[in-house]
PDB file of C-alpha atoms and ligand atoms in Angstrom:
ATOM      1  CA  UNK A   1     -13.278 -12.956   3.155  1.00  0.00           C
ATOM      2  CA  UNK A   2     -11.312 -11.960   6.279  1.00  0.00           C
ATOM      3  CA  UNK A   3     -11.825 -11.987  10.317  1.00  0.00           C
ATOM      4  CA  UNK A   4     -11.589  -8.824  11.488  1.00  0.00           C
ATOM      5  CA  UNK A   5     -12.018  -7.584  14.860  1.00  0.00           C
ATOM      6  CA  UNK A   6     -12.185  -3.647  14.191  1.00  0.00           C
ATOM      7  CA  UNK A   7     -12.393  -0.905  11.613  1.00  0.00           C
ATOM      8  CA  UNK A   8     -11.772   2.485  13.254  1.00  0.00           C
ATOM      9  CA  UNK A   9     -10.780   5.969  12.349  1.00  0.00           C
ATOM     10  CA  UNK A  10      -8.190   7.615  14.871  1.00  0.00           C
ATOM     11  CA  UNK A  11      -4.566   9.366  15.180  1.00  0.00           C
ATOM     12  CA  UNK A  12      -1.855   7.308  14.137  1.00  0.00           C
ATOM     13  CA  UNK A  13      -0.292   6.626  17.382  1.00  0.00           C
ATOM     14  CA  UNK A  14       2.826   5.204  16.542  1.00  0.00           C
ATOM     15  CA  UNK A  15       5.541   5.028  13.546  1.00  0.00           C
ATOM     16  CA  UNK A  16       6.708   8.137  11.423  1.00  0.00           C
ATOM     17  CA  UNK A  17       3.215   9.116  10.507  1.00  0.00           C
ATOM     18  CA  UNK A  18       2.037   9.688  14.449  1.00  0.00           C
ATOM     19  CA  UNK A  19      -0.697  12.059  15.022  1.00  0.00           C
ATOM     20  CA  UNK A  20      -2.185  11.774  11.509  1.00  0.00           C
ATOM     21  CA  UNK A  21      -5.739  10.687  11.318  1.00  0.00           C
ATOM     22  CA  UNK A  22      -5.804   7.094   9.560  1.00  0.00           C
ATOM     23  CA  UNK A  23      -8.355   4.522   9.051  1.00  0.00           C
ATOM     24  CA  UNK A  24      -7.297   1.084  11.314  1.00  0.00           C
ATOM     25  CA  UNK A  25      -8.443  -2.415   9.970  1.00  0.00           C
ATOM     26  CA  UNK A  26      -7.413  -4.681  12.381  1.00  0.00           C
ATOM     27  CA  UNK A  27      -7.393  -8.404  11.569  1.00  0.00           C
ATOM     28  CA  UNK A  28      -8.055 -11.201  13.881  1.00  0.00           C
ATOM     29  CA  UNK A  29      -5.799 -13.517  15.261  1.00  0.00           C
ATOM     30  CA  UNK A  30      -1.923 -14.059  15.804  1.00  0.00           C
ATOM     31  CA  UNK A  31       0.306 -17.015  16.011  1.00  0.00           C
ATOM     32  CA  UNK A  32       2.556 -15.388  18.421  1.00  0.00           C
ATOM     33  CA  UNK A  33       2.236 -14.339  22.169  1.00  0.00           C
ATOM     34  CA  UNK A  34       4.572 -11.484  22.884  1.00  0.00           C
ATOM     35  CA  UNK A  35       4.668 -11.206  26.995  1.00  0.00           C
ATOM     36  CA  UNK A  36       3.569  -7.577  26.747  1.00  0.00           C
ATOM     37  CA  UNK A  37       0.856  -7.903  24.197  1.00  0.00           C
ATOM     38  CA  UNK A  38      -1.561  -4.736  24.116  1.00  0.00           C
ATOM     39  CA  UNK A  39      -4.116  -6.112  21.773  1.00  0.00           C
ATOM     40  CA  UNK A  40      -5.014  -9.956  22.961  1.00  0.00           C
ATOM     41  CA  UNK A  41      -8.280  -8.892  22.282  1.00  0.00           C
ATOM     42  CA  UNK A  42      -7.797  -9.510  18.558  1.00  0.00           C
ATOM     43  CA  UNK A  43      -6.747 -13.220  19.005  1.00  0.00           C
ATOM     44  CA  UNK A  44      -9.918 -14.502  18.580  1.00  0.00           C
ATOM     45  CA  UNK A  45     -13.472 -13.787  17.715  1.00  0.00           C
ATOM     46  CA  UNK A  46     -13.893 -10.951  14.886  1.00  0.00           C
ATOM     47  CA  UNK A  47     -16.450 -10.887  12.333  1.00  0.00           C
ATOM     48  CA  UNK A  48     -16.148 -12.427   8.754  1.00  0.00           C
ATOM     49  CA  UNK A  49     -16.107  -9.743   5.956  1.00  0.00           C
ATOM     50  CA  UNK A  50     -15.696  -9.615   2.415  1.00  0.00           C
ATOM     51  CA  UNK A  51     -12.803  -7.376   0.797  1.00  0.00           C
ATOM     52  CA  UNK A  52     -15.686  -5.154  -0.733  1.00  0.00           C
ATOM     53  CA  UNK A  53     -17.061  -4.848   2.747  1.00  0.00           C
ATOM     54  CA  UNK A  54     -13.699  -3.700   4.147  1.00  0.00           C
ATOM     55  CA  UNK A  55     -13.605  -1.276   1.471  1.00  0.00           C
ATOM     56  CA  UNK A  56     -16.572   0.227   1.819  1.00  0.00           C
ATOM     57  CA  UNK A  57     -16.052   0.677   5.718  1.00  0.00           C
ATOM     58  CA  UNK A  58     -12.927   2.363   5.015  1.00  0.00           C
ATOM     59  CA  UNK A  59     -14.141   4.620   2.217  1.00  0.00           C
ATOM     60  CA  UNK A  60     -16.774   5.898   4.495  1.00  0.00           C
ATOM     61  CA  UNK A  61     -14.171   8.030   6.404  1.00  0.00           C
ATOM     62  CA  UNK A  62     -12.237   9.144   3.073  1.00  0.00           C
ATOM     63  CA  UNK A  63      -9.073   8.906   4.656  1.00  0.00           C
ATOM     64  CA  UNK A  64      -5.472   9.579   3.364  1.00  0.00           C
ATOM     65  CA  UNK A  65      -3.807   7.004   5.485  1.00  0.00           C
ATOM     66  CA  UNK A  66      -4.955   3.251   5.910  1.00  0.00           C
ATOM     67  CA  UNK A  67      -3.131   0.991   8.445  1.00  0.00           C
ATOM     68  CA  UNK A  68      -3.618  -2.855   8.361  1.00  0.00           C
ATOM     69  CA  UNK A  69      -2.845  -4.141  11.519  1.00  0.00           C
ATOM     70  CA  UNK A  70      -3.696  -6.821  13.938  1.00  0.00           C
ATOM     71  CA  UNK A  71      -3.034  -9.643  15.548  1.00  0.00           C
ATOM     72  CA  UNK A  72      -0.881 -10.459  12.727  1.00  0.00           C
ATOM     73  CA  UNK A  73      -2.230  -9.562   9.496  1.00  0.00           C
ATOM     74  CA  UNK A  74      -0.242 -11.583   7.563  1.00  0.00           C
ATOM     75  CA  UNK A  75      -1.693 -14.975   9.282  1.00  0.00           C
ATOM     76  CA  UNK A  76      -4.542 -14.608   6.988  1.00  0.00           C
ATOM     77  CA  UNK A  77      -3.603 -15.385   3.475  1.00  0.00           C
ATOM     78  CA  UNK A  78      -6.208 -12.782   1.825  1.00  0.00           C
ATOM     79  CA  UNK A  79      -4.651  -9.901   3.353  1.00  0.00           C
ATOM     80  CA  UNK A  80      -2.078  -9.743   0.957  1.00  0.00           C
ATOM     81  CA  UNK A  81      -4.933  -9.203  -1.766  1.00  0.00           C
ATOM     82  CA  UNK A  82      -6.503  -6.537   0.505  1.00  0.00           C
ATOM     83  CA  UNK A  83      -3.456  -4.359   0.673  1.00  0.00           C
ATOM     84  CA  UNK A  84      -3.378  -4.053  -2.725  1.00  0.00           C
ATOM     85  CA  UNK A  85      -6.696  -3.233  -3.108  1.00  0.00           C
ATOM     86  CA  UNK A  86      -6.356  -0.647  -0.562  1.00  0.00           C
ATOM     87  CA  UNK A  87      -3.300   0.877  -2.244  1.00  0.00           C
ATOM     88  CA  UNK A  88      -5.394   0.704  -5.605  1.00  0.00           C
ATOM     89  CA  UNK A  89      -8.057   3.078  -4.353  1.00  0.00           C
ATOM     90  CA  UNK A  90      -5.207   5.796  -3.633  1.00  0.00           C
ATOM     91  CA  UNK A  91      -4.658   5.266   0.021  1.00  0.00           C
ATOM     92  CA  UNK A  92      -1.505   5.718   1.688  1.00  0.00           C
ATOM     93  CA  UNK A  93      -1.137   1.966   3.079  1.00  0.00           C
ATOM     94  CA  UNK A  94       0.965   0.534   6.052  1.00  0.00           C
ATOM     95  CA  UNK A  95       1.117  -2.692   7.220  1.00  0.00           C
ATOM     96  CA  UNK A  96       1.987  -3.345  10.986  1.00  0.00           C
ATOM     97  CA  UNK A  97       3.867  -7.308  11.210  1.00  0.00           C
ATOM     98  CA  UNK A  98       5.714  -8.987  13.517  1.00  0.00           C
ATOM     99  CA  UNK A  99       8.380 -10.069  11.628  1.00  0.00           C
ATOM    100  CA  UNK A 100       7.263 -13.654  12.009  1.00  0.00           C
ATOM    101  CA  UNK A 101       5.893 -14.282   8.627  1.00  0.00           C
ATOM    102  CA  UNK A 102       7.217 -13.740   5.417  1.00  0.00           C
ATOM    103  CA  UNK A 103       6.761 -10.271   3.903  1.00  0.00           C
ATOM    104  CA  UNK A 104       8.136 -10.962   0.526  1.00  0.00           C
ATOM    105  CA  UNK A 105       4.516 -11.330  -1.204  1.00  0.00           C
ATOM    106  CA  UNK A 106       3.544  -7.641   0.207  1.00  0.00           C
ATOM    107  CA  UNK A 107       2.345  -5.072  -2.360  1.00  0.00           C
ATOM    108  CA  UNK A 108       5.561  -2.776  -2.996  1.00  0.00           C
ATOM    109  CA  UNK A 109       3.101   0.048  -2.597  1.00  0.00           C
ATOM    110  CA  UNK A 110       2.388  -0.695   1.091  1.00  0.00           C
ATOM    111  CA  UNK A 111       5.015   0.803   3.771  1.00  0.00           C
ATOM    112  CA  UNK A 112       5.963  -2.204   6.169  1.00  0.00           C
ATOM    113  CA  UNK A 113       6.317  -1.371   9.763  1.00  0.00           C
ATOM    114  CA  UNK A 114       7.785  -4.823  11.013  1.00  0.00           C
ATOM    115  CA  UNK A 115       8.982  -5.772  14.323  1.00  0.00           C
ATOM    116  CA  UNK A 116      11.997  -7.779  15.413  1.00  0.00           C
ATOM    117  CA  UNK A 117      11.222  -9.416  19.145  1.00  0.00           C
ATOM    118  CA  UNK A 118      13.754  -8.732  21.543  1.00  0.00           C
ATOM    119  CA  UNK A 119      14.127 -11.502  24.294  1.00  0.00           C
ATOM    120  CA  UNK A 120      11.776 -10.355  26.694  1.00  0.00           C
ATOM    121  CA  UNK A 121       8.875 -10.588  24.831  1.00  0.00           C
ATOM    122  CA  UNK A 122       9.330 -14.414  24.602  1.00  0.00           C
ATOM    123  CA  UNK A 123       9.078 -14.651  21.067  1.00  0.00           C
ATOM    124  CA  UNK A 124      12.576 -13.616  19.728  1.00  0.00           C
ATOM    125  CA  UNK A 125      13.127 -17.205  18.544  1.00  0.00           C
ATOM    126  CA  UNK A 126       9.983 -16.299  15.834  1.00  0.00           C
ATOM    127  CA  UNK A 127      11.804 -13.619  14.123  1.00  0.00           C
ATOM    128  CA  UNK A 128      12.055 -14.273  10.329  1.00  0.00           C
ATOM    129  CA  UNK A 129      15.783 -12.610   9.705  1.00  0.00           C
ATOM    130  CA  UNK A 130      15.396 -13.384   6.099  1.00  0.00           C
ATOM    131  CA  UNK A 131      12.444 -10.433   5.963  1.00  0.00           C
ATOM    132  CA  UNK A 132      15.342  -8.239   6.625  1.00  0.00           C
ATOM    133  CA  UNK A 133      15.900  -8.471   2.981  1.00  0.00           C
ATOM    134  CA  UNK A 134      12.667  -7.678   1.662  1.00  0.00           C
ATOM    135  CA  UNK A 135      12.612  -4.263   3.863  1.00  0.00           C
ATOM    136  CA  UNK A 136      13.048  -1.242   1.386  1.00  0.00           C
ATOM    137  CA  UNK A 137      14.212   2.133   2.139  1.00  0.00           C
ATOM    138  CA  UNK A 138      10.320   3.386   2.606  1.00  0.00           C
ATOM    139  CA  UNK A 139       9.783   0.796   5.512  1.00  0.00           C
ATOM    140  CA  UNK A 140      10.162   1.119   9.136  1.00  0.00           C
ATOM    141  CA  UNK A 141      11.407  -1.275  11.841  1.00  0.00           C
ATOM    142  CA  UNK A 142      10.429  -1.324  15.449  1.00  0.00           C
ATOM    143  CA  UNK A 143      12.021  -2.653  18.549  1.00  0.00           C
ATOM    144  CA  UNK A 144       9.871  -2.766  21.500  1.00  0.00           C
ATOM    145  CA  UNK A 145      12.402  -2.855  24.783  1.00  0.00           C
ATOM    146  CA  UNK A 146      11.367  -4.223  28.161  1.00  0.00           C
ATOM    147  CA  UNK A 147      14.891  -3.853  30.145  1.00  0.00           C
ATOM    148  CA  UNK A 148      18.389  -3.121  29.359  1.00  0.00           C
ATOM    149  CA  UNK A 149      18.979  -6.983  28.024  1.00  0.00           C
ATOM    150  CA  UNK A 150      16.292  -5.754  25.154  1.00  0.00           C
ATOM    151  CA  UNK A 151      18.211  -2.692  24.371  1.00  0.00           C
ATOM    152  CA  UNK A 152      21.945  -4.238  23.981  1.00  0.00           C
ATOM    153  CA  UNK A 153      20.173  -7.025  21.847  1.00  0.00           C
ATOM    154  CA  UNK A 154      18.407  -4.255  19.427  1.00  0.00           C
ATOM    155  CA  UNK A 155      21.584  -2.234  19.387  1.00  0.00           C
ATOM    156  CA  UNK A 156      23.502  -5.397  18.302  1.00  0.00           C
ATOM    157  CA  UNK A 157      20.759  -6.298  15.509  1.00  0.00           C
ATOM    158  CA  UNK A 158      21.237  -2.800  14.165  1.00  0.00           C
ATOM    159  CA  UNK A 159      24.671  -3.052  13.498  1.00  0.00           C
ATOM    160  CA  UNK A 160      24.927  -6.605  12.211  1.00  0.00           C
ATOM    161  CA  UNK A 161      22.284  -5.655   9.906  1.00  0.00           C
ATOM    162  CA  UNK A 162      22.989  -1.839   8.864  1.00  0.00           C
ATOM    163  CA  UNK A 163      19.328  -1.180   9.754  1.00  0.00           C
ATOM    164  CA  UNK A 164      19.796   2.385   9.811  1.00  0.00           C
ATOM    165  CA  UNK A 165      20.652   2.445   6.476  1.00  0.00           C
ATOM    166  CA  UNK A 166      18.160  -0.094   5.443  1.00  0.00           C
ATOM    167  CA  UNK A 167      14.732   1.255   6.381  1.00  0.00           C
ATOM    168  CA  UNK A 168      13.447   5.090   6.724  1.00  0.00           C
ATOM    169  CA  UNK A 169      13.306   4.536  10.306  1.00  0.00           C
ATOM    170  CA  UNK A 170      14.470   2.561  13.148  1.00  0.00           C
ATOM    171  CA  UNK A 171      11.866   2.653  15.927  1.00  0.00           C
ATOM    172  CA  UNK A 172      12.809   2.531  19.617  1.00  0.00           C
ATOM    173  CA  UNK A 173       9.305   1.777  22.192  1.00  0.00           C
ATOM    174  CA  UNK A 174       9.453   1.245  25.729  1.00  0.00           C
ATOM    175  CA  UNK A 175       7.458  -1.421  26.929  1.00  0.00           C
ATOM    176  CA  UNK A 176       4.294   0.808  28.866  1.00  0.00           C
ATOM    177  CA  UNK A 177       4.501   0.344  32.534  1.00  0.00           C
ATOM    178  CA  UNK A 178       7.548  -1.822  32.627  1.00  0.00           C
ATOM    179  CA  UNK A 179      10.300   0.066  30.965  1.00  0.00           C
ATOM    180  CA  UNK A 180      11.171   3.727  31.531  1.00  0.00           C
ATOM    181  CA  UNK A 181      11.045   5.992  28.684  1.00  0.00           C
ATOM    182  CA  UNK A 182      13.318   8.453  30.448  1.00  0.00           C
ATOM    183  CA  UNK A 183      15.936   5.910  30.817  1.00  0.00           C
ATOM    184  CA  UNK A 184      15.343   4.489  27.433  1.00  0.00           C
ATOM    185  CA  UNK A 185      15.717   8.020  25.926  1.00  0.00           C
ATOM    186  CA  UNK A 186      19.034   8.452  28.196  1.00  0.00           C
ATOM    187  CA  UNK A 187      20.427   5.200  26.999  1.00  0.00           C
ATOM    188  CA  UNK A 188      19.555   6.238  22.845  1.00  0.00           C
ATOM    189  CA  UNK A 189      21.202   9.732  23.592  1.00  0.00           C
ATOM    190  CA  UNK A 190      24.191   8.505  25.503  1.00  0.00           C
ATOM    191  CA  UNK A 191      24.956   5.999  22.744  1.00  0.00           C
ATOM    192  CA  UNK A 192      24.151   8.394  19.790  1.00  0.00           C
ATOM    193  CA  UNK A 193      21.859   5.898  18.397  1.00  0.00           C
ATOM    194  CA  UNK A 194      20.364   6.853  15.024  1.00  0.00           C
ATOM    195  CA  UNK A 195      17.061   5.481  16.121  1.00  0.00           C
ATOM    196  CA  UNK A 196      13.357   7.101  16.366  1.00  0.00           C
ATOM    197  CA  UNK A 197      12.004   7.005  20.004  1.00  0.00           C
ATOM    198  CA  UNK A 198       8.249   7.028  20.195  1.00  0.00           C
ATOM    199  CA  UNK A 199       5.781   6.695  22.824  1.00  0.00           C
ATOM    200  CA  UNK A 200       2.014   5.349  22.071  1.00  0.00           C
ATOM    201  CA  UNK A 201       0.125   8.741  21.281  1.00  0.00           C
ATOM    202  CA  UNK A 202      -3.195   6.898  21.352  1.00  0.00           C
ATOM    203  CA  UNK A 203      -2.735   5.346  24.750  1.00  0.00           C
ATOM    204  CA  UNK A 204      -1.517   8.797  26.190  1.00  0.00           C
ATOM    205  CA  UNK A 205      -4.913  10.108  24.927  1.00  0.00           C
ATOM    206  CA  UNK A 206      -7.357   7.538  25.530  1.00  0.00           C
ATOM    207  CA  UNK A 207      -5.547   4.739  27.918  1.00  0.00           C
ATOM    208  CA  UNK A 208      -6.261   1.313  27.186  1.00  0.00           C
ATOM    209  CA  UNK A 209      -9.413   1.376  25.311  1.00  0.00           C
ATOM    210  CA  UNK A 210      -9.981  -0.482  21.984  1.00  0.00           C
ATOM    211  CA  UNK A 211     -10.915   0.944  19.081  1.00  0.00           C
ATOM    212  CA  UNK A 212      -9.033   4.072  19.269  1.00  0.00           C
TER     213      UNK A 212
HETATM  214  S1  SF4 B 301       2.864  -9.830  17.498  1.00  0.00           S
HETATM  215 FE1  SF4 B 301       1.686  -8.701  17.831  1.00  0.00          FE
HETATM  216  S2  SF4 B 301      -0.755  -9.217  18.177  1.00  0.00           S
HETATM  217 FE2  SF4 B 301       0.588 -10.818  17.961  1.00  0.00          FE
HETATM  218  S3  SF4 B 301       0.967 -11.492  20.215  1.00  0.00           S
HETATM  219 FE3  SF4 B 301       3.002  -9.925  19.410  1.00  0.00          FE
HETATM  220  S4  SF4 B 301       2.429  -8.217  20.081  1.00  0.00           S
HETATM  221 FE4  SF4 B 301       0.356  -9.243  20.223  1.00  0.00          FE
END
């Protein structure tokens, strides 16, 4: 059984599959409290669903892409089995994870989209750096940046861990309403960083509504 906040079909708002129709399975609960979190409604509540029921709900949409997200999905141990069973169905499965819980047991067919939390998140002490060793070339690494300090910290991690050569995409996102997209884009171009700049497409279309 897994505690689930929502299962919905929408356009992927982030990552390298941005814009593609995707089923999202949002697991309830997260041990972190990022200062700028936009999914606080997933911290508690939710419904207990069997893995069979979750697979049934997903299959109703007949999707190509399925994203397991949260909250922090790996905080529920049964998430590992769900990921494998989704991959068994032939879906292209991705996992969005905070980087604070080990990804070593995640099914290798799953694309991991892992955060490294910069200082202004208030949670950078939770980064589990040994996770970087479990990232593969198909995976993606995300930095959500609130200010110049976060930017410089993120650049230092890219250099220290050779991140651009380790994953398919290093993603830089501005904290909504706090970090100017234009300024962040300018810094990336000025420094010729090998990163993919991204804005949250779903929020541009639908604002802060849950379930989209
Ligand atoms: S890890 Fe994700 S869900 Fe958890 S507090 Fe941070 S942004 Fe929110």
